[in-house]
């Protein structure tokens, strides 16, 4: 390398003493020669590959492609593992461990002698967890995502991850689908490596990463098994070396404007409600003041991407239609100026973008739905906020007043939901407590609770549901989520009783429990928080320190960053 500036990694590998000997010598046991320690950029490849995270199972191969690019650009790549979070495999919920992954990522980056980082993630919580951790160290950082699976196929039709699971499951409960067919669909749904091929949380976060300029263009939609994703990984390896040369640290890319662009893009792609807690948490690490109110800037942004769960296509179709560059082109007048990993404005991401299917990616003036942004709700039932996703809801339920039927916790809901005489009708509002960050713990994706069997059998497909839980990005329905404060933190949600009237107005942003303040005060006198589910280990740390959904559900002591050099040696 011609650039002789002293890099961060030289504090490990540039020393001509005992400490330098120790750092270099042990690395040489992998066959690295002397000259790779000559001061060239050392690039960490932070890998969430795991066979228990099937969505990220392609990342081992992608890491090799990244390394090719790093070597080509004159850098020295070193791959390291971090905790992986398999959304479909972990109990009680992968979200409980997002902050643990973030801690792992942050401390791994800080403790090792690297100059820049490539984050390899994909499955829902891995992308935000990695970004949160990396933001707290603030080195040059770039993302390569797993990429979506190929379209699911069953009986000659396309079927989508998650979205069709919920549909098929309800059809079985309604007696419209046989168990044999249900099991047969299981094998056709997940046909290749990669993340859910609906616009679930993984593809949402990959799309927002691209809209925030934290990956190269086209990263979101290229299928996991498309050779072009390998080429993208190679180019990313080259680019991170240049980013180190340019000292293009994460804080020079992620600004308030880039978060606003992500919020706007989330509306246009019909993105996951989970993006709210993740963007709030990442912003907290970046020391950027982002609040639920900021999400209102996207209220009038139309839905452009016709993908499940808000539309009918899948990520493979989105890729072939042109992917995120086309969306960013349609949004060009709405986006804020913001830097990217290219050290150029986000506007360049859509240069030359062409749409090859205007049914999959709609024009701004002929959208799938107008005004598709997530709605923030406030009222005495959610003083600190709740959210709803109109693009995945039933229009006729977005303005609704109904009496509550309350489930005190997840076990109560599961025990009662199929009772033939459950006293509910299609106007009832189902309320579920005990599923917030502290309560469950970990705020699982159970907010889209099933429609009671007695109503499913009458053909009812949707009802208003209210909880302190999240829901899968692949899910749909008129579902009010992220009620804050949660029941277990003493929010008014804890005080709702069956028969109370609740008013929902998505257009006015209202979620009101029609019970007098005096009555609520009386109920509060008799309220006792549930005993926590864990008394030791990480889960206890989480329960004691997790913040509410409106603050991103990060741990309170992890907010912000620490960019000080580590000066003390290990021996
Ligand atoms: Fe991993 Fe959907 S479960 S991306």
mmCIF file of N, CA, C and O and ligand atoms in Angstrom, residues 55 87-88 123-124 195-196 202, ligand 1:
data_model
loop_
_atom_site.group_PDB
_atom_site.id
_atom_site.type_symbol
_atom_site.label_atom_id
_atom_site.label_comp_id
_atom_site.label_asym_id
_atom_site.label_seq_id
_atom_site.Cartn_x
_atom_site.Cartn_y
_atom_site.Cartn_z
ATOM 1 N N UNK A 55 -31.660 -19.256 7.292
ATOM 2 C CA UNK A 55 -31.719 -18.073 6.410
ATOM 3 C C UNK A 55 -30.321 -17.528 6.133
ATOM 4 O O UNK A 55 -30.107 -16.823 5.150
ATOM 5 N N UNK A 87 -34.507 -17.019 13.482
ATOM 6 C CA UNK A 87 -35.855 -16.563 13.855
ATOM 7 C C UNK A 87 -36.829 -17.714 14.058
ATOM 8 O O UNK A 87 -37.649 -17.700 14.983
ATOM 9 N N UNK A 88 -36.739 -18.709 13.175
ATOM 10 C CA UNK A 88 -37.717 -19.798 13.221
ATOM 11 C C UNK A 88 -37.303 -20.920 14.165
ATOM 12 O O UNK A 88 -38.046 -21.888 14.343
ATOM 13 N N UNK A 123 -31.152 -13.084 8.400
ATOM 14 C CA UNK A 123 -32.370 -13.411 9.133
ATOM 15 C C UNK A 123 -32.709 -12.256 10.080
ATOM 16 O O UNK A 123 -31.823 -11.561 10.593
ATOM 17 N N UNK A 124 -33.996 -12.103 10.311
ATOM 18 C CA UNK A 124 -34.585 -10.889 10.879
ATOM 19 C C UNK A 124 -33.721 -10.077 11.844
ATOM 20 O O UNK A 124 -33.478 -8.897 11.630
ATOM 21 N N UNK A 195 -33.135 -15.872 2.976
ATOM 22 C CA UNK A 195 -34.127 -15.408 3.946
ATOM 23 C C UNK A 195 -35.524 -15.548 3.347
ATOM 24 O O UNK A 195 -35.682 -15.829 2.153
ATOM 25 N N UNK A 196 -36.537 -15.325 4.175
ATOM 26 C CA UNK A 196 -37.930 -15.357 3.713
ATOM 27 C C UNK A 196 -38.055 -14.532 2.439
ATOM 28 O O UNK A 196 -37.553 -13.406 2.372
ATOM 29 N N UNK A 202 -36.645 -9.635 7.325
ATOM 30 C CA UNK A 202 -35.296 -9.743 6.764
ATOM 31 C C UNK A 202 -35.163 -8.920 5.492
ATOM 32 O O UNK A 202 -34.221 -8.126 5.340
HETATM 33 FE FE1 LIG B 1 -35.157 -15.977 8.811
HETATM 34 FE FE2 LIG B 1 -37.590 -15.143 7.805
HETATM 35 S S1 LIG B 1 -37.161 -16.602 9.325
HETATM 36 S S2 LIG B 1 -35.600 -14.468 7.369
#
